[in-house]
Short mmCIF file of C-alpha atoms in Angstrom, two decimals:
data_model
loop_
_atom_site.label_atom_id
_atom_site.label_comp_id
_atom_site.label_asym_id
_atom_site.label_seq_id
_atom_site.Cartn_x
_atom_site.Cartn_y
_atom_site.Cartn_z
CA UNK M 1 -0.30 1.03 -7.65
CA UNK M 2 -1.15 -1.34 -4.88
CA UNK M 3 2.19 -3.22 -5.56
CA UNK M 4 3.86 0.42 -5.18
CA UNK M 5 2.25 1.26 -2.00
CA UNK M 6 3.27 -1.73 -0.42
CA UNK M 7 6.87 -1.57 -1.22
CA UNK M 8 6.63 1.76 0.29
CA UNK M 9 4.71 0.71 3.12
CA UNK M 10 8.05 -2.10 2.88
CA UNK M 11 10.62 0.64 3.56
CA UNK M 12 9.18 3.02 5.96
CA UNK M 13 8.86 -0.21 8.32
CA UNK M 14 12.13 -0.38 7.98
CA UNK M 15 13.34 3.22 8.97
CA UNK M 16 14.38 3.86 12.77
CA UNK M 17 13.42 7.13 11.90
CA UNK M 18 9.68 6.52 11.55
CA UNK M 19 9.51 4.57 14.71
CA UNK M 20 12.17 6.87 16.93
CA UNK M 21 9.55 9.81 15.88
CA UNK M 22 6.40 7.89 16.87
CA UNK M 23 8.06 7.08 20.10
CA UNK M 24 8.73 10.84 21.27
CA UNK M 25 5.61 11.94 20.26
CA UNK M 26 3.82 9.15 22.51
CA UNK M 27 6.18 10.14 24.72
CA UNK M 28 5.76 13.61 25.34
CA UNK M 29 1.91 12.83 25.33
CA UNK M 30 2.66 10.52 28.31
CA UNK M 31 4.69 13.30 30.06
CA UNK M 32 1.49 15.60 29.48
CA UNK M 33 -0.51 12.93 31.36
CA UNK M 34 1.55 12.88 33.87
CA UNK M 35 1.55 16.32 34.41
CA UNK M 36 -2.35 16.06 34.77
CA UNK M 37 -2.61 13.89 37.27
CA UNK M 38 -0.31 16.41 39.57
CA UNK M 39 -2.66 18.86 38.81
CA UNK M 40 -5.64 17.20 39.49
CA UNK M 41 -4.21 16.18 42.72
CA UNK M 42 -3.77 19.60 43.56
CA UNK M 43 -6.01 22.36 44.67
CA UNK M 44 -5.32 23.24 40.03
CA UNK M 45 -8.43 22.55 38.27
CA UNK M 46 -8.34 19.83 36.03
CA UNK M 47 -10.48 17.64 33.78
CA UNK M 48 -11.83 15.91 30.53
CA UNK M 49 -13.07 19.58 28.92
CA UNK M 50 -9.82 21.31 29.82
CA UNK M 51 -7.12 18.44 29.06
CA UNK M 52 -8.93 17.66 25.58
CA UNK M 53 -9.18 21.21 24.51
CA UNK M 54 -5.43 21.78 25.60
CA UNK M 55 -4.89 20.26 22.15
CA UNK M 56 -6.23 22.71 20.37
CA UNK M 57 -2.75 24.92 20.83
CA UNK M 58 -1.15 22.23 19.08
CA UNK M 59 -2.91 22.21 15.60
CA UNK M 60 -0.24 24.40 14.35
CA UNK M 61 1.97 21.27 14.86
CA UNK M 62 0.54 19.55 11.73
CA UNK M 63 1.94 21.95 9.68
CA UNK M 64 5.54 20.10 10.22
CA UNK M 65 4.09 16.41 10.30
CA UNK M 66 4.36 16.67 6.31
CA UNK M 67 7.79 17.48 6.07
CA UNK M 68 8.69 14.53 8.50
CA UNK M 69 6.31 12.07 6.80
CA UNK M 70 7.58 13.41 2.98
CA UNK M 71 11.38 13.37 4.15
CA UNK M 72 10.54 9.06 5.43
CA UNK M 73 9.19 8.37 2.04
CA UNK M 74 11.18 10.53 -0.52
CA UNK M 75 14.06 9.56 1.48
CA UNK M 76 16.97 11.48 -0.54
CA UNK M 77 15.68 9.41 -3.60
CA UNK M 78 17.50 11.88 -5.81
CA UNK M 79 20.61 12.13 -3.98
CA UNK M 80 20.71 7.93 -3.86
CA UNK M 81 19.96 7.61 -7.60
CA UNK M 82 16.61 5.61 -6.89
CA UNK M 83 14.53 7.05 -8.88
CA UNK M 84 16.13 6.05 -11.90
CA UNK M 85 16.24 2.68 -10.83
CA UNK M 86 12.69 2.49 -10.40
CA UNK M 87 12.31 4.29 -13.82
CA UNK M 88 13.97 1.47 -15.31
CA UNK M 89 11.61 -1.01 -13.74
CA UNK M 90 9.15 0.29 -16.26
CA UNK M 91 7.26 2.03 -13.50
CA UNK M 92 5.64 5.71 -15.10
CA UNK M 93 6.92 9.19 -13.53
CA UNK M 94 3.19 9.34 -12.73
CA UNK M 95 2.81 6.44 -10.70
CA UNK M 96 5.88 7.02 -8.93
CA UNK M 97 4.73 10.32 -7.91
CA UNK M 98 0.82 9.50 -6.78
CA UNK M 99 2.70 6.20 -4.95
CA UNK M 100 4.66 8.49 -2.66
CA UNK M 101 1.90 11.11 -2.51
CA UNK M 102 0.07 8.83 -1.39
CA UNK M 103 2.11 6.71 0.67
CA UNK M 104 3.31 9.66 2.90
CA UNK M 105 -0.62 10.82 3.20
CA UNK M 106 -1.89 7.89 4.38
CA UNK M 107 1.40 7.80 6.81
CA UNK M 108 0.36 11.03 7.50
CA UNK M 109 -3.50 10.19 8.54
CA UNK M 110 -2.52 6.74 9.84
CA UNK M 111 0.23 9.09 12.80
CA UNK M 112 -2.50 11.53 13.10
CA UNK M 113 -4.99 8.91 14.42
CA UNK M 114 -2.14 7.21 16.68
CA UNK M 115 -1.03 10.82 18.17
CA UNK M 116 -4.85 12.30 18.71
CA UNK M 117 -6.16 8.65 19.53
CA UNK M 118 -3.85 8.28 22.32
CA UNK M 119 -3.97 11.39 23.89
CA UNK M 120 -7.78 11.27 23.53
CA UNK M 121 -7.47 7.99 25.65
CA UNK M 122 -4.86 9.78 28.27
CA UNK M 123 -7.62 12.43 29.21
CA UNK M 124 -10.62 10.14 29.08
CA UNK M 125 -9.15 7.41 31.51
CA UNK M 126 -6.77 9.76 33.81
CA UNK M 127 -9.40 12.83 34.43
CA UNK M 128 -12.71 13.78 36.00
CA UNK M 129 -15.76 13.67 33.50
CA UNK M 130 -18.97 16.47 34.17
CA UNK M 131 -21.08 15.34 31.15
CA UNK M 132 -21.82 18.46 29.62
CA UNK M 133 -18.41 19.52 29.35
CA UNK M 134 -17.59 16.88 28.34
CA UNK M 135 -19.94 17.34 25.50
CA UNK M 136 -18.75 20.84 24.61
CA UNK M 137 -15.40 19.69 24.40
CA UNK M 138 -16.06 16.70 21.98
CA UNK M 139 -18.17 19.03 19.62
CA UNK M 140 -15.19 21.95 19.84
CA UNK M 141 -12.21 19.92 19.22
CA UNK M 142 -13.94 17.38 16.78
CA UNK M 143 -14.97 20.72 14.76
CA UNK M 144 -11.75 22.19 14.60
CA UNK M 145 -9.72 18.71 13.95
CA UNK M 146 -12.33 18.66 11.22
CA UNK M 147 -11.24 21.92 9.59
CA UNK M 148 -7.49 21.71 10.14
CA UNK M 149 -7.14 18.17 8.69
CA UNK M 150 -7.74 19.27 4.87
CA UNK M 151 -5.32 21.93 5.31
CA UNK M 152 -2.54 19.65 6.12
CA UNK M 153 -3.86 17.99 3.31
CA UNK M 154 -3.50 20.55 1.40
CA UNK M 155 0.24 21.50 3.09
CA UNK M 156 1.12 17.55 2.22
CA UNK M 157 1.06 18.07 -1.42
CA UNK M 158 2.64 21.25 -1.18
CA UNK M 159 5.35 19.54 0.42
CA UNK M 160 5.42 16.46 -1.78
CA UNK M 161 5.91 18.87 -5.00
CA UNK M 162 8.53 20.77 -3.43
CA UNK M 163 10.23 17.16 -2.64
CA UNK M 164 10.25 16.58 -6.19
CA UNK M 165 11.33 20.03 -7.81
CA UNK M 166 14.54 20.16 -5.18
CA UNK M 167 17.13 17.78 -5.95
CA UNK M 168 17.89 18.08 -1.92
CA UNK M 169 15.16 17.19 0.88
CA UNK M 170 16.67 19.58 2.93
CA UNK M 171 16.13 22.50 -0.32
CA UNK M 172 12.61 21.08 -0.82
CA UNK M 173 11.50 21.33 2.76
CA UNK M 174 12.93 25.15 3.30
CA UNK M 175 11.20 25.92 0.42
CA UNK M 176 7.58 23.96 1.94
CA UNK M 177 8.52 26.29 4.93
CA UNK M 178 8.89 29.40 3.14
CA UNK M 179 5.40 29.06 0.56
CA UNK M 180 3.35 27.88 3.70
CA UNK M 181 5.04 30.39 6.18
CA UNK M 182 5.96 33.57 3.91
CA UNK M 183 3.23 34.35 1.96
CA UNK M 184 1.02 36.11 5.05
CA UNK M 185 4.31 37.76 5.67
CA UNK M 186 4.97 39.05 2.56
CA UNK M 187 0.77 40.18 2.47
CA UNK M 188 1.61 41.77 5.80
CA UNK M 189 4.79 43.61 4.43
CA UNK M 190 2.97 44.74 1.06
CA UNK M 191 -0.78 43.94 1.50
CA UNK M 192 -1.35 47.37 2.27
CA UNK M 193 0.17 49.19 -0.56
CA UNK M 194 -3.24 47.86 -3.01
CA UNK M 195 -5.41 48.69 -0.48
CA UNK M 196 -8.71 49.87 -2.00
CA UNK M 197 -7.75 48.34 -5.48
CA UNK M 198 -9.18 45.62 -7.42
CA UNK M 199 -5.34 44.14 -7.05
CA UNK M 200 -5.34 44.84 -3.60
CA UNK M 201 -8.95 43.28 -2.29
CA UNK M 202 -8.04 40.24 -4.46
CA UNK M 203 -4.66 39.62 -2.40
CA UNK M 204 -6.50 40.64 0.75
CA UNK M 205 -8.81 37.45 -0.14
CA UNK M 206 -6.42 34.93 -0.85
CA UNK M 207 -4.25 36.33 2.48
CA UNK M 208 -7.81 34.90 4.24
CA UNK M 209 -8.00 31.89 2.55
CA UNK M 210 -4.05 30.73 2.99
CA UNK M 211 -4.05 27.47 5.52
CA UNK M 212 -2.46 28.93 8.39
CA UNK M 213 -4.24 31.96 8.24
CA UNK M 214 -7.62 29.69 8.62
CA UNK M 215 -6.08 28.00 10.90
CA UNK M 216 -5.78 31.10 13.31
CA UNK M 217 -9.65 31.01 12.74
CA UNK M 218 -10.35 27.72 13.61
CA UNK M 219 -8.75 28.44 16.73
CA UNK M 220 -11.89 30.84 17.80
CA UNK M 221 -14.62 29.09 19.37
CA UNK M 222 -17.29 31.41 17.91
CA UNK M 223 -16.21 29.65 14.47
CA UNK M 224 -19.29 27.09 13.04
CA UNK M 225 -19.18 24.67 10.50
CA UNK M 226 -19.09 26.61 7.53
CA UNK M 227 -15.20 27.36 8.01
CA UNK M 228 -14.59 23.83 7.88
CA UNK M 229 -16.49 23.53 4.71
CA UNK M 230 -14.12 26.53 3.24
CA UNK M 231 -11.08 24.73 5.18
CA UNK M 232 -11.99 21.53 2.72
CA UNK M 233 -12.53 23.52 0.06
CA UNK M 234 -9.29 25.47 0.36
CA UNK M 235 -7.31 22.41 0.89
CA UNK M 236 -8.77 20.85 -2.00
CA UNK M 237 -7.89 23.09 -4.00
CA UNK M 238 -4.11 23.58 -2.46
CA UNK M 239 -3.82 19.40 -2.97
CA UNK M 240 -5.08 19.67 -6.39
CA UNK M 241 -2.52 22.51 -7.48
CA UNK M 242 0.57 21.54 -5.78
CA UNK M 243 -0.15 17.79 -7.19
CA UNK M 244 -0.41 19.27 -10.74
CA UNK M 245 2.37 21.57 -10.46
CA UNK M 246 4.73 18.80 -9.09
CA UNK M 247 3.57 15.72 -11.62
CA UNK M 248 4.11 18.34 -14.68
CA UNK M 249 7.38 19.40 -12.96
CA UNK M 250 8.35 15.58 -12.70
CA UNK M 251 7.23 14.51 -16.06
CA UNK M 252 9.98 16.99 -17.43
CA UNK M 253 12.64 16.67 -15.24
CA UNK M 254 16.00 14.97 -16.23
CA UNK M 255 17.31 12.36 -13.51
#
């Protein structure tokens, strides 16, 4: 497997695309920055508590990060034939798919640290610091990065399976889009026709426990610690299905 990961790790050093991506993001952090500083030097209010927490909008973001990061690594494998090839090497369909599970996860965590790292290090060197805010603001957006980060977890394997399944990235990320993104809509369209049933309380609870629905309530600041232990627990369990569901799918296919 290590062998695997680091002809992976091989090939996404290789693709503009990786680097062209990190380099907007970065970016369009510095821009941020820049818009700071004009607003500190004006009569606007700014500093540490309200330029960290300005992140906080941009959770949602991490929803897409897994269908760039599983569209470097799968890289139109079925479309260039190389998953035969690598079939033929003697490597197992199961190994193949934990390697680029994995691979685009740990890509995944790895842009994650450079993204929230950097901007961290924008608003701690560029604005004003009053300690206790300062404090607030570590424990609120440390909280809810704690709670969002297993449900992109979860939303990676979801979109690793549906990489597999689709013969075509493009296919396998509308269809990532439309499980993560269209099941509250379709609750919202039809929740209410079970209301008061045993059917319909059991789809109102999964509605609550879908990842961008908790994500909507890790946005609150009245949230505590025990959402992120459901958030972990929910994307557990989202990691461990879609990963079954796409290795079984796999195992069967014909390339």
């Amino acid at each position: 497997m290590s062998n695997y990961l680091r002809a992976e790790w091989y090939k996404l050093r290789c693709r503009k695309y990786l680097w062209i991506t990190a380099l907007i993001v970065l970016a369009a952090e510095t821009l941020m920055f820049a818009a700071y500083v004009v607003l500190r030097s004006s009569r606007a209010p700014m500093d540490f508590h309200t330029g960290w927490t300005n992140l906080l909008p941009l959770l949602g973001l991490g929803f897409f990060m897994p269908l760039l990061t599983g569209d470097m690594v799968f890289a139109d494998q079925y479309k260039n034939g190389t998953l035969k090839n690598e079939l033929s090497f003697g490597l197992s369909r199961g190994m193949i798919y934990w390697g680029k599970l994995l691979a685009q996860t740990i890509l995944s965590l790895a842009l994650c640290a450079l993204f929230v790292g950097y901007y961290f290090a924008g608003c701690w060197l560029l604005l004003p610091h009053d300690p206790a805010l300062d404090a607030q603001a570590l424990e609120l957006v440390g909280r809810c990065l704690a709670t969002a980060l297993p449900l992109w977890l979860g939303t990676q394997a979801l979109v690793c399976c549906m990489y597999f399944l689709f013969r075509s990235d493009l296919t396998g990320a509308a269809a990532a889009i439309a499980l993560q993104g269209g099941l509250p809509v379709v609750y919202l369209i039809f929740g209410g026709l079970g209301q008061g049933t045993v059917l319909g309380d059991g789809a109102d609870r999964l509605y609550r426990l879908l990842p961008t629905v908790l994500l909507d309530r890790v946005l609150n600041t009245a949230a505590g610690w025990d959402l992120c232990a459901l958030a972990w627990g929910v994307g557990a369990a989202w990691f461990a299905l879609f990963t079954a569901i796409g290795l079984l799918a796999f195992r069967r296919k014909e390339l």
